[in-house]
């Protein structure tokens, strides 16, 4: 039987085993623990975490001469207090994926795409580079559980590090482990504000979830329980999609 030459060579893990580079989009409301899962997935599969939030923070911290055109435009918009235009976000993500592609690595997209228009653009440039997404993992949790979780969140006034009274408590109650600053509960972590945020998130994200469901890429993962349990669930859900 004729077999096509793979468009990309598989990456090689430290053990010398051929490993399919994992390419995922992550979806999940604030409070579901998506950031923690992204870190665990990146560690386990050697994929690069591409979070638009982190990207913007890097752009703001770097000197202008180290920035690409898209990055400079993003920085200028943020400094003017404006939203970064869709096209600039797309250019930034495209640059990052291109870089990962050169190293034949995998990636975890977090915060992009946010709209079906962005999803179409992503599909276009991945197609152009003969890259396929392995899946779109949607972390799902009841609003009531999210409220419980966020109600237990405490933030350091000084260095902004966050703690969780149950899952990640500080060593000394009320004090930050990093800088001994005072821990407080953010005013937007109250139940009414969280409910509004969740409804907005749902309304914004539903079309995107439907978009990927139609393309048989959507993987819903129950985000209840400890981070380790959620991670195991994620791995089980991904196993049939990863071609080693
Ligand atoms: Zn602190």
PDB file of C-alpha atoms and ligand atoms in Angstrom:
ATOM      1  CA  UNK A   1       0.000   0.000   0.000  1.00  0.00           C
ATOM      2  CA  UNK A   2       1.194   3.468  -0.817  1.00  0.00           C
ATOM      3  CA  UNK A   3       1.905   5.596   2.208  1.00  0.00           C
ATOM      4  CA  UNK A   4       2.375   9.325   2.096  1.00  0.00           C
ATOM      5  CA  UNK A   5       5.608  10.826   3.267  1.00  0.00           C
ATOM      6  CA  UNK A   6       4.795  12.651   6.488  1.00  0.00           C
ATOM      7  CA  UNK A   7       4.747  16.395   6.010  1.00  0.00           C
ATOM      8  CA  UNK A   8       6.686  16.792   9.225  1.00  0.00           C
ATOM      9  CA  UNK A   9       9.220  14.622  10.910  1.00  0.00           C
ATOM     10  CA  UNK A  10       8.105  13.421  14.313  1.00  0.00           C
ATOM     11  CA  UNK A  11       9.947  14.987  17.229  1.00  0.00           C
ATOM     12  CA  UNK A  12      12.141  12.764  19.350  1.00  0.00           C
ATOM     13  CA  UNK A  13      11.673  12.582  23.090  1.00  0.00           C
ATOM     14  CA  UNK A  14      14.562  12.415  25.556  1.00  0.00           C
ATOM     15  CA  UNK A  15      14.225   8.626  25.630  1.00  0.00           C
ATOM     16  CA  UNK A  16      14.722   8.532  21.858  1.00  0.00           C
ATOM     17  CA  UNK A  17      11.137   7.439  21.270  1.00  0.00           C
ATOM     18  CA  UNK A  18       9.357   9.027  18.340  1.00  0.00           C
ATOM     19  CA  UNK A  19       6.712  11.320  19.693  1.00  0.00           C
ATOM     20  CA  UNK A  20       3.922  13.007  17.816  1.00  0.00           C
ATOM     21  CA  UNK A  21       4.046  16.724  18.665  1.00  0.00           C
ATOM     22  CA  UNK A  22       0.769  17.515  20.379  1.00  0.00           C
ATOM     23  CA  UNK A  23      -1.261  20.458  19.071  1.00  0.00           C
ATOM     24  CA  UNK A  24      -4.205  21.526  21.145  1.00  0.00           C
ATOM     25  CA  UNK A  25      -6.506  24.428  21.775  1.00  0.00           C
ATOM     26  CA  UNK A  26      -7.603  24.784  25.409  1.00  0.00           C
ATOM     27  CA  UNK A  27     -10.966  26.242  26.403  1.00  0.00           C
ATOM     28  CA  UNK A  28     -12.285  26.848  29.902  1.00  0.00           C
ATOM     29  CA  UNK A  29     -13.794  29.603  32.008  1.00  0.00           C
ATOM     30  CA  UNK A  30     -11.709  31.499  34.565  1.00  0.00           C
ATOM     31  CA  UNK A  31     -11.600  29.349  37.706  1.00  0.00           C
ATOM     32  CA  UNK A  32     -11.702  25.896  36.045  1.00  0.00           C
ATOM     33  CA  UNK A  33      -7.952  25.414  36.499  1.00  0.00           C
ATOM     34  CA  UNK A  34      -7.024  25.587  32.810  1.00  0.00           C
ATOM     35  CA  UNK A  35      -3.668  27.283  33.502  1.00  0.00           C
ATOM     36  CA  UNK A  36      -2.583  24.476  35.834  1.00  0.00           C
ATOM     37  CA  UNK A  37      -3.634  21.831  33.291  1.00  0.00           C
ATOM     38  CA  UNK A  38      -1.742  23.662  30.540  1.00  0.00           C
ATOM     39  CA  UNK A  39       1.440  23.563  32.624  1.00  0.00           C
ATOM     40  CA  UNK A  40       1.017  19.848  33.344  1.00  0.00           C
ATOM     41  CA  UNK A  41       0.304  19.046  29.683  1.00  0.00           C
ATOM     42  CA  UNK A  42       3.287  21.109  28.536  1.00  0.00           C
ATOM     43  CA  UNK A  43       5.529  19.254  30.983  1.00  0.00           C
ATOM     44  CA  UNK A  44       4.230  15.809  30.072  1.00  0.00           C
ATOM     45  CA  UNK A  45       4.207  16.184  26.283  1.00  0.00           C
ATOM     46  CA  UNK A  46       6.937  18.773  25.781  1.00  0.00           C
ATOM     47  CA  UNK A  47       4.510  21.126  24.047  1.00  0.00           C
ATOM     48  CA  UNK A  48       4.919  24.900  24.096  1.00  0.00           C
ATOM     49  CA  UNK A  49       2.264  26.771  26.013  1.00  0.00           C
ATOM     50  CA  UNK A  50       1.084  29.716  23.913  1.00  0.00           C
ATOM     51  CA  UNK A  51      -1.109  31.880  26.083  1.00  0.00           C
ATOM     52  CA  UNK A  52      -2.140  35.241  24.665  1.00  0.00           C
ATOM     53  CA  UNK A  53      -2.142  36.650  28.222  1.00  0.00           C
ATOM     54  CA  UNK A  54       1.520  35.634  28.709  1.00  0.00           C
ATOM     55  CA  UNK A  55       2.325  36.861  25.225  1.00  0.00           C
ATOM     56  CA  UNK A  56       1.011  40.336  26.015  1.00  0.00           C
ATOM     57  CA  UNK A  57       2.925  40.402  29.308  1.00  0.00           C
ATOM     58  CA  UNK A  58       6.161  39.478  27.503  1.00  0.00           C
ATOM     59  CA  UNK A  59       5.536  42.119  24.865  1.00  0.00           C
ATOM     60  CA  UNK A  60       5.032  44.788  27.546  1.00  0.00           C
ATOM     61  CA  UNK A  61       8.217  43.810  29.393  1.00  0.00           C
ATOM     62  CA  UNK A  62      10.563  43.591  26.374  1.00  0.00           C
ATOM     63  CA  UNK A  63      12.463  46.564  24.891  1.00  0.00           C
ATOM     64  CA  UNK A  64      10.998  47.804  21.595  1.00  0.00           C
ATOM     65  CA  UNK A  65      14.016  46.840  19.478  1.00  0.00           C
ATOM     66  CA  UNK A  66      13.488  43.167  20.386  1.00  0.00           C
ATOM     67  CA  UNK A  67       9.887  43.195  19.194  1.00  0.00           C
ATOM     68  CA  UNK A  68       8.459  42.193  15.830  1.00  0.00           C
ATOM     69  CA  UNK A  69       6.138  44.628  14.029  1.00  0.00           C
ATOM     70  CA  UNK A  70       3.034  42.827  15.299  1.00  0.00           C
ATOM     71  CA  UNK A  71       4.425  42.926  18.846  1.00  0.00           C
ATOM     72  CA  UNK A  72       5.187  46.665  18.615  1.00  0.00           C
ATOM     73  CA  UNK A  73       1.647  47.358  17.402  1.00  0.00           C
ATOM     74  CA  UNK A  74       0.186  45.278  20.249  1.00  0.00           C
ATOM     75  CA  UNK A  75       2.305  47.140  22.792  1.00  0.00           C
ATOM     76  CA  UNK A  76       1.285  50.541  21.411  1.00  0.00           C
ATOM     77  CA  UNK A  77      -2.416  49.581  21.610  1.00  0.00           C
ATOM     78  CA  UNK A  78      -2.102  48.342  25.206  1.00  0.00           C
ATOM     79  CA  UNK A  79      -0.216  51.490  26.211  1.00  0.00           C
ATOM     80  CA  UNK A  80      -2.974  53.620  24.693  1.00  0.00           C
ATOM     81  CA  UNK A  81      -5.402  51.621  26.820  1.00  0.00           C
ATOM     82  CA  UNK A  82      -7.054  50.084  23.748  1.00  0.00           C
ATOM     83  CA  UNK A  83      -7.949  46.499  22.954  1.00  0.00           C
ATOM     84  CA  UNK A  84      -5.434  44.801  20.705  1.00  0.00           C
ATOM     85  CA  UNK A  85      -7.045  44.505  17.262  1.00  0.00           C
ATOM     86  CA  UNK A  86      -8.030  41.051  16.038  1.00  0.00           C
ATOM     87  CA  UNK A  87      -5.567  41.139  13.154  1.00  0.00           C
ATOM     88  CA  UNK A  88      -2.643  41.971  15.461  1.00  0.00           C
ATOM     89  CA  UNK A  89      -3.534  39.088  17.801  1.00  0.00           C
ATOM     90  CA  UNK A  90      -3.713  36.792  14.775  1.00  0.00           C
ATOM     91  CA  UNK A  91      -0.290  38.010  13.556  1.00  0.00           C
ATOM     92  CA  UNK A  92       1.233  37.433  16.993  1.00  0.00           C
ATOM     93  CA  UNK A  93      -0.124  33.889  17.309  1.00  0.00           C
ATOM     94  CA  UNK A  94       0.911  33.134  13.740  1.00  0.00           C
ATOM     95  CA  UNK A  95       4.494  34.234  14.509  1.00  0.00           C
ATOM     96  CA  UNK A  96       4.594  32.032  17.603  1.00  0.00           C
ATOM     97  CA  UNK A  97       3.201  28.935  15.893  1.00  0.00           C
ATOM     98  CA  UNK A  98       5.609  29.446  12.995  1.00  0.00           C
ATOM     99  CA  UNK A  99       8.455  29.404  15.489  1.00  0.00           C
ATOM    100  CA  UNK A 100       7.178  26.216  17.166  1.00  0.00           C
ATOM    101  CA  UNK A 101       6.722  24.675  13.725  1.00  0.00           C
ATOM    102  CA  UNK A 102      10.378  25.299  12.846  1.00  0.00           C
ATOM    103  CA  UNK A 103      11.400  23.362  15.942  1.00  0.00           C
ATOM    104  CA  UNK A 104       8.868  20.618  15.015  1.00  0.00           C
ATOM    105  CA  UNK A 105       7.293  20.970  18.437  1.00  0.00           C
ATOM    106  CA  UNK A 106       3.756  20.823  19.730  1.00  0.00           C
ATOM    107  CA  UNK A 107       1.735  23.685  21.142  1.00  0.00           C
ATOM    108  CA  UNK A 108      -1.100  24.429  23.541  1.00  0.00           C
ATOM    109  CA  UNK A 109      -3.115  27.489  22.560  1.00  0.00           C
ATOM    110  CA  UNK A 110      -4.718  29.275  25.480  1.00  0.00           C
ATOM    111  CA  UNK A 111      -6.770  32.423  24.908  1.00  0.00           C
ATOM    112  CA  UNK A 112      -6.792  32.012  21.132  1.00  0.00           C
ATOM    113  CA  UNK A 113      -8.975  31.564  19.142  1.00  0.00           C
ATOM    114  CA  UNK A 114     -11.707  33.508  20.937  1.00  0.00           C
ATOM    115  CA  UNK A 115     -14.118  33.783  18.014  1.00  0.00           C
ATOM    116  CA  UNK A 116     -15.100  31.565  15.087  1.00  0.00           C
ATOM    117  CA  UNK A 117     -13.518  34.143  12.762  1.00  0.00           C
ATOM    118  CA  UNK A 118     -10.198  33.658  14.569  1.00  0.00           C
ATOM    119  CA  UNK A 119     -10.780  29.877  14.447  1.00  0.00           C
ATOM    120  CA  UNK A 120     -11.174  30.089  10.644  1.00  0.00           C
ATOM    121  CA  UNK A 121      -7.930  32.057  10.366  1.00  0.00           C
ATOM    122  CA  UNK A 122      -6.124  29.548  12.559  1.00  0.00           C
ATOM    123  CA  UNK A 123      -7.426  26.702  10.380  1.00  0.00           C
ATOM    124  CA  UNK A 124      -6.166  28.542   7.275  1.00  0.00           C
ATOM    125  CA  UNK A 125      -2.604  28.964   8.384  1.00  0.00           C
ATOM    126  CA  UNK A 126      -2.355  25.513   9.927  1.00  0.00           C
ATOM    127  CA  UNK A 127      -3.626  24.090   6.646  1.00  0.00           C
ATOM    128  CA  UNK A 128      -1.049  26.120   4.737  1.00  0.00           C
ATOM    129  CA  UNK A 129       1.688  24.593   6.921  1.00  0.00           C
ATOM    130  CA  UNK A 130       0.126  21.102   6.720  1.00  0.00           C
ATOM    131  CA  UNK A 131      -0.411  20.998  10.465  1.00  0.00           C
ATOM    132  CA  UNK A 132      -3.516  19.473  12.027  1.00  0.00           C
ATOM    133  CA  UNK A 133      -4.975  20.151  15.431  1.00  0.00           C
ATOM    134  CA  UNK A 134      -5.216  17.023  17.589  1.00  0.00           C
ATOM    135  CA  UNK A 135      -8.112  18.393  19.543  1.00  0.00           C
ATOM    136  CA  UNK A 136      -9.781  21.219  21.403  1.00  0.00           C
ATOM    137  CA  UNK A 137     -10.012  20.455  25.106  1.00  0.00           C
ATOM    138  CA  UNK A 138     -12.860  22.193  26.869  1.00  0.00           C
ATOM    139  CA  UNK A 139     -12.605  22.131  30.667  1.00  0.00           C
ATOM    140  CA  UNK A 140     -16.095  22.143  32.130  1.00  0.00           C
ATOM    141  CA  UNK A 141     -17.286  22.799  35.633  1.00  0.00           C
ATOM    142  CA  UNK A 142     -20.577  23.843  37.245  1.00  0.00           C
ATOM    143  CA  UNK A 143     -20.848  27.541  38.031  1.00  0.00           C
ATOM    144  CA  UNK A 144     -21.528  26.684  41.680  1.00  0.00           C
ATOM    145  CA  UNK A 145     -18.263  24.745  41.925  1.00  0.00           C
ATOM    146  CA  UNK A 146     -16.371  27.608  40.263  1.00  0.00           C
ATOM    147  CA  UNK A 147     -17.889  29.991  42.805  1.00  0.00           C
ATOM    148  CA  UNK A 148     -16.768  27.699  45.644  1.00  0.00           C
ATOM    149  CA  UNK A 149     -13.271  27.542  44.205  1.00  0.00           C
ATOM    150  CA  UNK A 150     -12.885  31.244  43.558  1.00  0.00           C
ATOM    151  CA  UNK A 151     -14.334  32.082  46.969  1.00  0.00           C
ATOM    152  CA  UNK A 152     -11.381  30.188  48.444  1.00  0.00           C
ATOM    153  CA  UNK A 153      -8.892  32.170  46.365  1.00  0.00           C
ATOM    154  CA  UNK A 154      -6.631  34.653  48.108  1.00  0.00           C
ATOM    155  CA  UNK A 155      -4.291  37.072  46.385  1.00  0.00           C
ATOM    156  CA  UNK A 156      -1.140  38.729  47.747  1.00  0.00           C
ATOM    157  CA  UNK A 157      -1.570  42.501  47.878  1.00  0.00           C
ATOM    158  CA  UNK A 158       2.112  42.979  47.223  1.00  0.00           C
ATOM    159  CA  UNK A 159       3.279  40.440  44.588  1.00  0.00           C
ATOM    160  CA  UNK A 160      -0.183  39.283  43.281  1.00  0.00           C
ATOM    161  CA  UNK A 161       0.600  35.562  43.749  1.00  0.00           C
ATOM    162  CA  UNK A 162      -2.624  33.591  44.287  1.00  0.00           C
ATOM    163  CA  UNK A 163      -3.379  30.887  46.842  1.00  0.00           C
ATOM    164  CA  UNK A 164      -6.279  28.514  47.380  1.00  0.00           C
ATOM    165  CA  UNK A 165      -7.368  27.963  50.982  1.00  0.00           C
ATOM    166  CA  UNK A 166      -7.996  24.260  50.327  1.00  0.00           C
ATOM    167  CA  UNK A 167      -5.716  23.146  47.465  1.00  0.00           C
ATOM    168  CA  UNK A 168      -2.787  25.550  47.842  1.00  0.00           C
ATOM    169  CA  UNK A 169      -2.880  27.237  51.244  1.00  0.00           C
ATOM    170  CA  UNK A 170      -0.072  29.573  52.352  1.00  0.00           C
ATOM    171  CA  UNK A 171       2.289  28.278  55.057  1.00  0.00           C
ATOM    172  CA  UNK A 172       1.207  31.048  57.422  1.00  0.00           C
ATOM    173  CA  UNK A 173      -2.502  31.960  57.351  1.00  0.00           C
ATOM    174  CA  UNK A 174      -3.105  35.342  55.733  1.00  0.00           C
ATOM    175  CA  UNK A 175       0.525  35.858  54.656  1.00  0.00           C
ATOM    176  CA  UNK A 176       2.212  35.350  51.284  1.00  0.00           C
ATOM    177  CA  UNK A 177       4.921  32.633  51.191  1.00  0.00           C
ATOM    178  CA  UNK A 178       6.916  34.601  48.613  1.00  0.00           C
ATOM    179  CA  UNK A 179       7.029  38.060  50.158  1.00  0.00           C
ATOM    180  CA  UNK A 180       5.071  37.891  53.466  1.00  0.00           C
ATOM    181  CA  UNK A 181       2.571  40.372  51.995  1.00  0.00           C
ATOM    182  CA  UNK A 182      -1.027  40.454  53.165  1.00  0.00           C
ATOM    183  CA  UNK A 183      -3.442  38.039  51.458  1.00  0.00           C
ATOM    184  CA  UNK A 184      -6.883  39.342  50.561  1.00  0.00           C
ATOM    185  CA  UNK A 185      -9.977  38.284  48.640  1.00  0.00           C
ATOM    186  CA  UNK A 186     -10.417  40.196  45.393  1.00  0.00           C
ATOM    187  CA  UNK A 187     -13.733  42.023  45.227  1.00  0.00           C
ATOM    188  CA  UNK A 188     -14.484  40.470  41.808  1.00  0.00           C
ATOM    189  CA  UNK A 189     -14.208  36.985  43.361  1.00  0.00           C
ATOM    190  CA  UNK A 190     -17.658  37.370  44.965  1.00  0.00           C
ATOM    191  CA  UNK A 191     -20.479  35.023  43.838  1.00  0.00           C
ATOM    192  CA  UNK A 192     -22.573  37.628  41.975  1.00  0.00           C
ATOM    193  CA  UNK A 193     -19.606  38.926  39.969  1.00  0.00           C
ATOM    194  CA  UNK A 194     -18.453  35.380  39.182  1.00  0.00           C
ATOM    195  CA  UNK A 195     -21.943  34.450  37.895  1.00  0.00           C
ATOM    196  CA  UNK A 196     -21.909  37.429  35.510  1.00  0.00           C
ATOM    197  CA  UNK A 197     -18.408  36.527  34.288  1.00  0.00           C
ATOM    198  CA  UNK A 198     -19.485  32.906  33.735  1.00  0.00           C
ATOM    199  CA  UNK A 199     -22.577  33.913  31.744  1.00  0.00           C
ATOM    200  CA  UNK A 200     -20.469  36.205  29.558  1.00  0.00           C
ATOM    201  CA  UNK A 201     -17.915  33.476  29.074  1.00  0.00           C
ATOM    202  CA  UNK A 202     -20.594  30.920  28.123  1.00  0.00           C
ATOM    203  CA  UNK A 203     -22.217  33.250  25.621  1.00  0.00           C
ATOM    204  CA  UNK A 204     -18.871  34.113  24.025  1.00  0.00           C
ATOM    205  CA  UNK A 205     -17.501  30.588  23.928  1.00  0.00           C
ATOM    206  CA  UNK A 206     -20.534  28.526  22.932  1.00  0.00           C
ATOM    207  CA  UNK A 207     -20.218  29.311  19.180  1.00  0.00           C
ATOM    208  CA  UNK A 208     -16.558  28.310  19.337  1.00  0.00           C
ATOM    209  CA  UNK A 209     -17.334  25.020  21.102  1.00  0.00           C
ATOM    210  CA  UNK A 210     -20.040  24.302  18.483  1.00  0.00           C
ATOM    211  CA  UNK A 211     -17.586  25.166  15.698  1.00  0.00           C
ATOM    212  CA  UNK A 212     -15.066  22.580  16.912  1.00  0.00           C
ATOM    213  CA  UNK A 213     -17.748  20.043  17.806  1.00  0.00           C
ATOM    214  CA  UNK A 214     -18.923  20.066  14.174  1.00  0.00           C
ATOM    215  CA  UNK A 215     -15.351  19.382  13.084  1.00  0.00           C
ATOM    216  CA  UNK A 216     -15.091  16.488  15.561  1.00  0.00           C
ATOM    217  CA  UNK A 217     -12.288  18.171  17.458  1.00  0.00           C
ATOM    218  CA  UNK A 218     -14.065  19.074  20.689  1.00  0.00           C
ATOM    219  CA  UNK A 219     -13.132  17.039  23.769  1.00  0.00           C
ATOM    220  CA  UNK A 220     -15.116  17.904  26.889  1.00  0.00           C
ATOM    221  CA  UNK A 221     -13.250  17.203  30.114  1.00  0.00           C
ATOM    222  CA  UNK A 222     -14.867  17.288  33.553  1.00  0.00           C
ATOM    223  CA  UNK A 223     -12.733  19.745  35.547  1.00  0.00           C
ATOM    224  CA  UNK A 224     -13.993  18.746  39.013  1.00  0.00           C
ATOM    225  CA  UNK A 225     -11.663  17.349  41.653  1.00  0.00           C
ATOM    226  CA  UNK A 226      -7.959  17.833  42.297  1.00  0.00           C
ATOM    227  CA  UNK A 227      -5.641  19.020  39.462  1.00  0.00           C
ATOM    228  CA  UNK A 228      -4.011  15.567  39.271  1.00  0.00           C
ATOM    229  CA  UNK A 229      -7.389  13.847  38.692  1.00  0.00           C
ATOM    230  CA  UNK A 230      -8.319  16.351  35.990  1.00  0.00           C
ATOM    231  CA  UNK A 231      -4.964  15.783  34.339  1.00  0.00           C
ATOM    232  CA  UNK A 232      -5.506  12.000  34.300  1.00  0.00           C
ATOM    233  CA  UNK A 233      -8.939  12.511  32.739  1.00  0.00           C
ATOM    234  CA  UNK A 234      -7.375  14.761  30.111  1.00  0.00           C
ATOM    235  CA  UNK A 235      -4.734  12.179  29.246  1.00  0.00           C
ATOM    236  CA  UNK A 236      -7.350   9.440  28.904  1.00  0.00           C
ATOM    237  CA  UNK A 237      -9.459  11.633  26.648  1.00  0.00           C
ATOM    238  CA  UNK A 238      -6.460  12.510  24.482  1.00  0.00           C
ATOM    239  CA  UNK A 239      -4.961   9.027  24.202  1.00  0.00           C
ATOM    240  CA  UNK A 240      -6.967   7.900  21.132  1.00  0.00           C
ATOM    241  CA  UNK A 241      -6.060  11.109  19.276  1.00  0.00           C
ATOM    242  CA  UNK A 242      -2.319  11.092  19.729  1.00  0.00           C
ATOM    243  CA  UNK A 243      -0.535   9.124  17.082  1.00  0.00           C
ATOM    244  CA  UNK A 244       2.810   7.922  18.354  1.00  0.00           C
TER     245      UNK A 244
HETATM  246 ZN1  LIG B   1       3.496  38.135  47.918  1.00  0.00          ZN
END
